[in-house]
Amino acid sequence: MGLFWKRKSGDQFVSLKLNEPLPEKTGTKAVETAKTNGSDSGKPLAKADAAPFVPPPKADAPTVEPVPTGGGPTPIPTDPSAPKIPSIEPRPQVQGREADTLGAEVRQAKPVASVPSRSPFATSVLGLNLSMEELQAQEAALEQEFSARFRRAVSATRESLSERLDTVFQGLKEIDENLLDELEEALIAADIGVATTQHILETVRRGVARKQINDLDALKAAIKDELLKILRQSEQQGVASETSVAANVSPYVMMIVGVNGVGKTTTIGKLAQRIKAEGNDVLICAADTFRAAASDQLAIWAQRTGVPLIQQKQGTDPAAVLFDALKASKARGSDVLIVDTAGRLHNKSNLMAELEKMKRVASREVEGAPHETLLVVDAVTGQNGLEQARQFLKVAGVTGIVLTKLDGTAKGGIAVAIAKELGLPIRYAGIGEKVDDLVVFDPELYVNGLFE
């Protein structure tokens, strides 16, 4: 599965500084020695043939003798009205059978708790306490778990697409136009889109004409190959990985856009938590000053994840909030700055102009900022989400998509439609409600999950 965030520089190696030379000790009278003509004896080197440094003799310390003061110690005055402290008398020694009985009672009354080991080598976040075989087994288990979770997330889409094809193909000996019509309905129902569906059907018809596709398995393989090709081609545009930005550019600015209700605030909280968990310093900017509850919701996520939040009162210019966040991020040396924006309807031109102003402010403060502009799209909205992406692409310069609620809809094919019609990569996908259910979108796992 790998790392969630791969841009952290210097995390490949942990330097213990065991091989570095010790720092040279310097003083007021330094004497250097060097080997002469292969002999092991050294000769002092001094400036202008100066005499070697000889430490001065130590002075004898003065002898300190006790001074008699007269009487003994002054007794502590006592207050007659103060309560007397009861004296503690020693308990009589018990021997024989009574001592054994008393010892048993004490052991039962005060059991000795085992102290856990505090050895730093008992466990290790870096896996230093594990062998290579154990690390490989652990990684394989994580891969299997991630694949299973992804398959469960797209199960609703798989039922409307793959299982429908299984039902239609029963009893048929060859692929005919009726089957292709059923295939077209299934693809459109999965929100893959009309244009993308027609493109896939043309590929299938060519394969049938060339006798390359003659059964259901071959048909599914052809569809899988075409879907995977579409998703791979979309990664050539936009920003497919955070590693495309130079490591010396800091902070990495991510601007999150999208309409209200698509899960934008939740996505920001999950992004901050997952990036921070891998050792990065993260800062959140609450630039959504239009909606009253936006900053409050983001503050809850910031407190929950332990990530600092930069916010101002409602109605403040979002560009001014972003300016303060950029200054604070550079001052503290943050690795990532995640910027929340107002939930804009894609038909509001004045709100789009506000986005352009924020981008200008960011580019003045940090080279190339914002480095990513992620559009959060609700998979349940289907083709309406595709229209939102078109409008945001015109003004906001969207570089990638975050597809939320992928596990709660049978219309997960919208990912393919966005990739085909807009040429935008799907960067992240929400496959559940937990923090770690925001995952890096894997085209191969996605396509395999639709047909397995």
Coordinates of C-alpha atoms in Angstrom, one line a residue:
M1 CA 0.0 0.0 0.0
G2 CA 2.9 2.3 0.6
L3 CA 2.9 5.7 2.2
F4 CA -0.1 8.0 1.9
W5 CA 2.1 11.1 1.5
K6 CA 5.3 10.6 -0.4
R7 CA 6.8 14.1 -0.4
K8 CA 8.5 14.1 2.9
S9 CA 12.3 14.7 2.2
G10 CA 14.9 12.9 4.3
D11 CA 12.6 10.3 5.6
Q12 CA 14.3 7.4 3.8
F13 CA 17.3 7.4 6.1
V14 CA 17.6 7.8 9.9
S15 CA 21.1 9.1 10.7
L16 CA 22.5 8.0 14.1
K17 CA 25.8 9.9 13.4
L18 CA 27.9 6.9 14.4
N19 CA 30.4 7.4 11.6
E20 CA 30.9 11.1 11.8
P21 CA 34.3 12.3 13.2
L22 CA 34.4 13.8 16.6
P23 CA 34.7 17.6 16.8
E24 CA 38.2 18.8 17.4
K25 CA 38.9 20.4 20.8
T26 CA 40.2 23.9 20.6
G27 CA 42.0 25.9 23.3
T28 CA 44.1 29.0 23.7
K29 CA 47.3 27.1 23.4
A30 CA 46.8 24.3 20.8
V31 CA 49.6 21.9 20.0
E32 CA 49.5 19.9 16.9
T33 CA 51.6 16.8 16.3
A34 CA 52.6 15.1 13.1
K35 CA 54.4 12.0 12.1
T36 CA 57.9 12.6 10.7
N37 CA 59.5 10.5 8.0
G38 CA 57.7 7.2 8.8
S39 CA 58.5 7.3 12.5
D40 CA 55.7 7.0 15.1
S41 CA 57.1 9.8 17.3
G42 CA 55.6 13.2 16.8
K43 CA 57.0 16.7 16.9
P44 CA 55.1 19.7 18.3
L45 CA 54.2 22.3 15.8
A46 CA 53.9 25.8 17.1
K47 CA 53.7 29.2 15.5
A48 CA 57.1 31.0 15.1
D49 CA 58.9 28.2 16.9
A50 CA 57.3 29.2 20.1
A51 CA 58.0 27.3 23.3
P52 CA 55.5 24.5 24.1
F53 CA 52.7 25.4 26.4
V54 CA 53.3 24.4 30.1
P55 CA 50.4 24.6 32.4
P56 CA 50.9 26.8 35.5
P57 CA 51.4 25.0 38.9
K58 CA 48.2 24.6 40.9
A59 CA 48.0 26.7 44.0
D60 CA 47.5 24.9 47.3
A61 CA 43.9 25.1 48.5
P62 CA 43.5 26.8 51.8
T63 CA 42.7 24.6 54.8
V64 CA 39.3 25.2 56.3
E65 CA 39.0 24.6 60.0
P66 CA 35.8 24.5 62.1
V67 CA 35.1 27.6 64.1
P68 CA 33.8 27.0 67.6
T69 CA 30.5 28.7 68.3
G70 CA 29.9 27.9 71.9
G71 CA 26.8 26.0 73.0
G72 CA 24.9 23.1 71.3
P73 CA 22.0 23.5 68.9
T74 CA 19.1 25.7 69.9
P75 CA 15.9 23.6 70.7
I76 CA 12.8 24.2 68.6
P77 CA 10.2 26.2 70.5
T78 CA 7.0 24.3 71.1
D79 CA 3.4 25.7 71.3
P80 CA 1.5 24.3 74.3
S81 CA -1.8 24.7 72.4
A82 CA -0.7 22.7 69.3
P83 CA -2.0 19.2 69.1
K84 CA 0.5 16.5 70.0
I85 CA 1.8 14.2 67.4
P86 CA 1.3 10.6 68.5
S87 CA 4.4 8.6 68.8
I88 CA 4.9 5.6 66.6
E89 CA 6.0 2.6 68.6
P90 CA 7.7 -0.3 66.9
R91 CA 5.5 -3.4 66.4
P92 CA 6.5 -6.4 68.4
Q93 CA 8.3 -9.1 66.5
V94 CA 6.2 -12.1 65.6
Q95 CA 7.9 -15.4 65.2
G96 CA 6.8 -18.9 64.4
R97 CA 3.5 -19.8 62.9
E98 CA 2.0 -16.4 63.6
A99 CA 4.7 -14.8 61.4
D100 CA 3.8 -17.1 58.5
T101 CA 0.1 -16.3 58.9
L102 CA 0.7 -12.6 59.1
G103 CA 3.0 -12.7 56.0
A104 CA 0.3 -14.5 54.0
E105 CA -2.3 -11.9 55.0
V106 CA 0.0 -9.1 53.9
R107 CA 0.6 -10.8 50.6
Q108 CA -3.1 -11.2 50.0
A109 CA -3.9 -7.6 50.9
K110 CA -1.2 -6.0 48.8
P111 CA -0.5 -8.0 45.7
V112 CA 2.7 -7.0 43.9
A113 CA 1.8 -5.8 40.4
S114 CA 4.1 -6.8 37.6
V115 CA 6.0 -3.9 36.1
P116 CA 5.9 -3.8 32.3
S117 CA 9.1 -3.6 30.4
R118 CA 10.1 -0.2 29.3
S119 CA 12.8 -1.3 26.9
P120 CA 12.8 0.9 23.8
F121 CA 13.5 -2.1 21.7
A122 CA 10.3 -3.9 22.7
T123 CA 8.4 -2.2 19.9
S124 CA 9.4 0.2 17.2
V125 CA 7.4 2.5 14.9
L126 CA 10.0 2.1 12.2
G127 CA 9.8 -1.7 12.5
L128 CA 13.4 -2.0 13.7
N129 CA 12.3 -4.8 16.0
L130 CA 11.0 -6.9 13.1
S131 CA 12.9 -9.1 10.7
M132 CA 12.7 -8.6 6.9
E133 CA 10.3 -11.6 6.6
E134 CA 8.0 -10.2 9.3
L135 CA 8.0 -6.7 7.6
Q136 CA 7.1 -8.3 4.2
A137 CA 4.4 -10.4 5.8
Q138 CA 3.0 -7.3 7.5
E139 CA 3.0 -5.3 4.3
A140 CA 1.3 -8.2 2.4
A141 CA -1.4 -8.3 5.1
L142 CA -2.0 -4.5 4.8
E143 CA -2.2 -4.9 1.0
Q144 CA -4.8 -7.6 1.3
E145 CA -6.8 -5.6 3.8
F146 CA -6.7 -2.5 1.6
S147 CA -7.8 -4.5 -1.4
A148 CA -10.7 -6.0 0.5
R149 CA -11.8 -2.6 1.7
F150 CA -11.7 -1.2 -1.8
R151 CA -13.7 -4.1 -3.1
R152 CA -16.3 -3.6 -0.4
A153 CA -16.5 0.1 -1.3
V154 CA -17.4 -0.5 -4.9
S155 CA -19.6 -3.5 -4.2
A156 CA -22.8 -1.5 -5.1
T157 CA -21.4 -0.4 -8.4
R158 CA -20.2 -4.0 -9.1
E159 CA -23.7 -5.4 -8.5
S160 CA -25.2 -3.0 -11.0
L161 CA -22.6 -3.7 -13.6
S162 CA -20.9 -7.0 -13.4
E163 CA -23.7 -9.1 -12.0
R164 CA -26.1 -7.6 -14.4
L165 CA -23.9 -8.8 -17.3
D166 CA -23.8 -12.3 -15.7
T167 CA -27.6 -12.4 -15.7
V168 CA -27.9 -11.2 -19.3
F169 CA -25.2 -13.6 -20.6
Q170 CA -26.8 -16.7 -19.2
G171 CA -27.9 -19.1 -22.0
L172 CA -26.3 -17.1 -24.8
K173 CA -23.6 -18.7 -26.9
E174 CA -22.4 -15.6 -28.6
I175 CA -22.3 -11.8 -28.1
D176 CA -25.1 -10.1 -30.1
E177 CA -26.6 -6.6 -30.3
N178 CA -29.1 -7.4 -27.6
L179 CA -26.2 -8.1 -25.2
L180 CA -24.5 -4.9 -26.2
D181 CA -27.6 -3.0 -25.6
E182 CA -27.8 -4.5 -22.1
L183 CA -24.2 -3.6 -21.6
E184 CA -24.8 0.0 -22.6
E185 CA -27.7 0.3 -20.1
A186 CA -25.5 -1.1 -17.4
L187 CA -22.6 1.3 -18.0
I188 CA -24.9 4.3 -18.1
A189 CA -26.6 3.2 -14.9
A190 CA -23.2 3.1 -13.2
D191 CA -22.7 6.7 -14.2
I192 CA -19.8 6.0 -16.5
G193 CA -21.4 8.5 -18.9
V194 CA -22.8 8.4 -22.4
A195 CA -19.6 9.5 -24.2
T196 CA -17.4 7.1 -22.2
T197 CA -20.0 4.3 -22.7
Q198 CA -20.0 4.8 -26.5
H199 CA -16.2 4.7 -26.6
I200 CA -16.2 1.4 -24.7
L201 CA -18.9 -0.1 -26.9
E202 CA -16.9 0.7 -30.0
T203 CA -13.9 -1.1 -28.6
V204 CA -16.1 -4.1 -27.8
R205 CA -17.6 -4.2 -31.2
R206 CA -14.2 -4.2 -32.9
G207 CA -13.1 -7.1 -30.7
V208 CA -16.3 -9.1 -31.5
A209 CA -15.8 -8.5 -35.3
R210 CA -12.2 -9.7 -35.1
K211 CA -13.3 -12.8 -33.1
Q212 CA -11.2 -11.6 -30.2
I213 CA -14.3 -11.4 -27.8
N214 CA -16.5 -14.4 -27.9
D215 CA -17.5 -15.1 -24.3
L216 CA -18.3 -13.3 -21.1
D217 CA -14.8 -13.5 -19.6
A218 CA -13.3 -12.0 -22.7
L219 CA -16.0 -9.3 -22.7
K220 CA -15.2 -8.4 -19.0
A221 CA -11.4 -8.4 -19.7
A222 CA -11.9 -6.0 -22.7
I223 CA -14.0 -3.6 -20.5
K224 CA -11.5 -3.7 -17.7
D225 CA -8.6 -2.9 -20.0
E226 CA -10.5 0.0 -21.5
L227 CA -11.5 1.5 -18.1
L228 CA -7.9 1.1 -16.8
K229 CA -6.5 2.8 -19.9
I230 CA -8.8 5.8 -19.4
L231 CA -7.9 6.2 -15.8
R232 CA -4.1 5.9 -16.6
Q233 CA -4.3 8.4 -19.3
S234 CA -5.9 11.0 -17.0
E235 CA -2.8 10.9 -14.8
Q236 CA -0.8 12.6 -17.6
Q237 CA -2.6 15.9 -16.9
G238 CA -3.2 17.8 -13.7
V239 CA -1.3 16.7 -10.6
A240 CA -1.1 12.9 -10.3
S241 CA 1.3 12.9 -7.4
E242 CA 2.7 15.3 -4.8
T243 CA 6.2 14.3 -5.7
S244 CA 5.9 16.4 -8.9
V245 CA 6.7 19.5 -6.8
A246 CA 10.4 20.0 -5.8
A247 CA 11.2 19.0 -2.2
N248 CA 12.7 22.4 -1.5
V249 CA 9.4 24.2 -2.0
S250 CA 7.7 24.7 1.3
P251 CA 4.9 24.6 2.3
Y252 CA 3.1 22.4 -0.1
V253 CA -0.3 24.3 -0.6
M254 CA -3.4 22.3 -1.2
M255 CA -6.6 24.2 -1.9
I256 CA -9.8 22.3 -1.4
V257 CA -12.9 23.4 -3.4
G258 CA -16.4 22.1 -3.9
V259 CA -20.0 22.8 -3.2
N260 CA -21.6 22.4 0.3
G261 CA -22.6 18.9 1.4
V262 CA -20.1 16.9 -0.6
G263 CA -17.9 16.1 2.4
K264 CA -15.3 18.9 2.0
T265 CA -14.7 19.5 5.7
T266 CA -14.4 15.8 6.5
T267 CA -12.0 15.4 3.6
I268 CA -9.7 18.2 5.0
G269 CA -9.7 16.6 8.4
K270 CA -8.8 13.2 7.1
L271 CA -6.1 14.6 4.8
A272 CA -4.6 16.5 7.7
Q273 CA -4.6 13.4 10.0
R274 CA -3.1 11.0 7.4
I275 CA -0.4 13.4 6.3
K276 CA 0.5 14.3 9.9
A277 CA 0.6 10.6 10.9
E278 CA 3.6 10.1 8.6
G279 CA 5.8 12.7 10.3
N280 CA 4.8 15.9 8.4
D281 CA 4.0 19.3 9.9
V282 CA 0.5 20.2 8.7
L283 CA -1.4 23.5 9.1
I284 CA -5.1 24.1 8.2
C285 CA -6.4 27.5 6.9
A286 CA -10.1 28.1 7.5
A287 CA -10.7 30.5 4.5
D288 CA -14.4 29.7 4.4
T289 CA -15.6 32.8 6.1
F290 CA -18.9 32.9 4.2
R291 CA -20.7 30.2 6.2
A292 CA -21.0 30.6 9.9
A293 CA -20.6 26.9 10.9
A294 CA -17.7 26.2 8.5
S295 CA -15.0 27.4 10.9
D296 CA -16.6 25.6 13.9
Q297 CA -16.7 22.3 12.0
L298 CA -13.1 22.7 10.9
A299 CA -12.1 23.6 14.5
I300 CA -13.5 20.3 15.7
W301 CA -11.5 18.4 13.1
A302 CA -8.4 20.4 14.0
Q303 CA -8.8 19.6 17.7
R304 CA -9.5 16.0 17.0
T305 CA -6.4 15.6 14.7
G306 CA -4.1 17.9 16.7
V307 CA -3.4 20.1 13.7
P308 CA -3.1 23.9 14.2
L309 CA -5.8 26.0 12.6
I310 CA -5.6 29.5 11.3
Q311 CA -9.0 31.3 11.3
Q312 CA -10.6 34.7 11.7
K313 CA -14.1 36.0 12.3
Q314 CA -16.9 35.5 9.9
G315 CA -17.0 37.9 6.9
T316 CA -13.2 38.4 6.8
D317 CA -11.7 38.5 3.3
P318 CA -10.7 34.8 2.6
A319 CA -7.5 36.0 0.8
A320 CA -6.5 37.8 4.0
V321 CA -6.9 34.7 6.0
L322 CA -4.9 32.7 3.5
F323 CA -2.1 35.4 3.6
D324 CA -1.9 35.0 7.4
A325 CA -1.9 31.2 7.1
L326 CA 1.0 31.3 4.6
K327 CA 3.0 33.6 6.8
A328 CA 2.4 31.3 9.8
S329 CA 3.2 28.2 7.8
K330 CA 6.5 29.6 6.6
A331 CA 7.4 30.8 10.1
R332 CA 6.9 27.4 11.7
G333 CA 8.4 25.5 8.8
S334 CA 5.2 23.5 7.9
D335 CA 5.4 20.9 5.2
V336 CA 1.8 21.1 4.1
L337 CA -0.9 23.8 4.2
I338 CA -4.5 22.7 3.5
V339 CA -6.8 25.6 2.6
D340 CA -10.5 25.3 3.0
T341 CA -12.7 27.4 0.7
A342 CA -16.3 28.4 0.8
G343 CA -18.8 25.9 -0.6
R344 CA -19.4 27.6 -3.8
L345 CA -22.2 26.9 -6.2
H346 CA -20.7 26.5 -9.6
N347 CA -23.1 29.1 -11.1
K348 CA -21.9 32.0 -8.8
S349 CA -19.4 34.0 -10.7
N350 CA -18.5 36.4 -7.9
L351 CA -17.5 33.5 -5.6
M352 CA -15.4 32.1 -8.4
A353 CA -13.6 35.5 -8.7
E354 CA -12.8 35.2 -5.0
L355 CA -11.0 31.9 -5.7
E356 CA -8.9 33.6 -8.4
K357 CA -7.8 36.2 -5.8
M358 CA -6.8 33.6 -3.3
K359 CA -4.7 31.8 -6.0
R360 CA -2.9 35.1 -6.7
V361 CA -2.1 35.7 -3.1
A362 CA -0.8 32.1 -2.7
S363 CA 1.5 32.3 -5.7
R364 CA 3.1 35.6 -4.5
E365 CA 4.0 34.0 -1.1
V366 CA 5.0 30.5 -2.2
E367 CA 6.5 29.5 -5.5
G368 CA 3.9 27.7 -7.7
A369 CA 1.2 27.8 -5.0
P370 CA -1.4 26.4 -4.9
H371 CA 0.4 23.2 -5.9
E372 CA -2.9 21.3 -6.0
T373 CA -6.5 22.4 -6.3
L374 CA -8.6 19.4 -5.4
L375 CA -12.3 19.3 -6.2
V376 CA -14.4 17.3 -3.8
V377 CA -17.1 15.4 -5.6
D378 CA -19.8 13.3 -4.1
A379 CA -20.1 10.0 -5.9
V380 CA -23.8 9.9 -5.2
T381 CA -24.5 13.1 -7.2
G382 CA -23.4 11.3 -10.4
Q383 CA -23.5 13.4 -13.6
N384 CA -24.2 16.6 -11.6
G385 CA -20.8 16.1 -10.0
L386 CA -19.3 16.0 -13.5
E387 CA -20.9 19.3 -14.4
Q388 CA -19.5 20.8 -11.2
A389 CA -16.1 19.6 -12.2
R390 CA -16.4 21.3 -15.6
Q391 CA -17.3 24.7 -14.1
F392 CA -14.6 24.6 -11.5
L393 CA -12.0 23.5 -14.1
K394 CA -12.7 26.8 -16.1
V395 CA -12.1 29.1 -13.2
A396 CA -10.4 27.4 -10.2
G397 CA -7.8 25.4 -12.3
V398 CA -8.7 22.1 -10.7
T399 CA -5.8 19.6 -10.8
G400 CA -7.4 16.6 -9.3
I401 CA -10.5 15.0 -7.8
V402 CA -11.4 13.7 -4.4
L403 CA -14.3 11.2 -4.8
T404 CA -16.2 10.9 -1.5
K405 CA -18.9 8.4 -0.4
L406 CA -17.7 5.9 -3.0
D407 CA -18.9 3.1 -0.7
G408 CA -22.5 4.3 -0.5
T409 CA -23.6 4.4 -4.1
A410 CA -24.1 2.2 -7.2
K411 CA -22.8 5.2 -9.4
G412 CA -19.1 4.8 -8.7
G413 CA -18.5 4.9 -12.5
I414 CA -18.4 8.7 -12.2
A415 CA -14.7 8.3 -11.6
V416 CA -14.3 7.0 -15.1
A417 CA -16.5 9.7 -16.6
I418 CA -14.4 12.5 -15.0
A419 CA -11.2 10.9 -16.0
K420 CA -12.4 10.5 -19.7
E421 CA -14.2 13.8 -20.3
L422 CA -12.1 16.1 -18.2
G423 CA -8.7 14.4 -18.2
L424 CA -8.4 14.9 -14.4
P425 CA -6.8 12.3 -12.2
I426 CA -8.7 10.9 -9.2
R427 CA -6.3 11.6 -6.3
Y428 CA -8.2 10.3 -3.3
A429 CA -11.3 8.3 -2.6
G430 CA -13.5 8.1 0.5
I431 CA -14.4 4.5 1.2
G432 CA -15.8 4.8 4.7
E433 CA -16.4 7.0 7.7
K434 CA -13.1 6.3 9.6
V435 CA -10.1 8.5 9.4
D436 CA -8.0 6.0 7.5
D437 CA -10.9 5.4 5.0
L438 CA -9.6 8.3 2.9
V439 CA -7.2 6.4 0.6
V440 CA -5.0 7.2 -2.4
F441 CA -7.1 6.2 -5.5
D442 CA -5.7 3.1 -7.1
P443 CA -7.0 2.7 -10.7
E444 CA -6.1 -1.0 -10.9
L445 CA -7.8 -1.9 -7.5
Y446 CA -10.8 0.1 -8.6
V447 CA -11.3 -1.6 -11.9
N448 CA -10.6 -5.0 -10.5
G449 CA -13.2 -4.3 -7.7
L450 CA -15.9 -3.7 -10.4
F451 CA -15.6 -7.1 -12.0
E452 CA -14.5 -9.5 -9.2

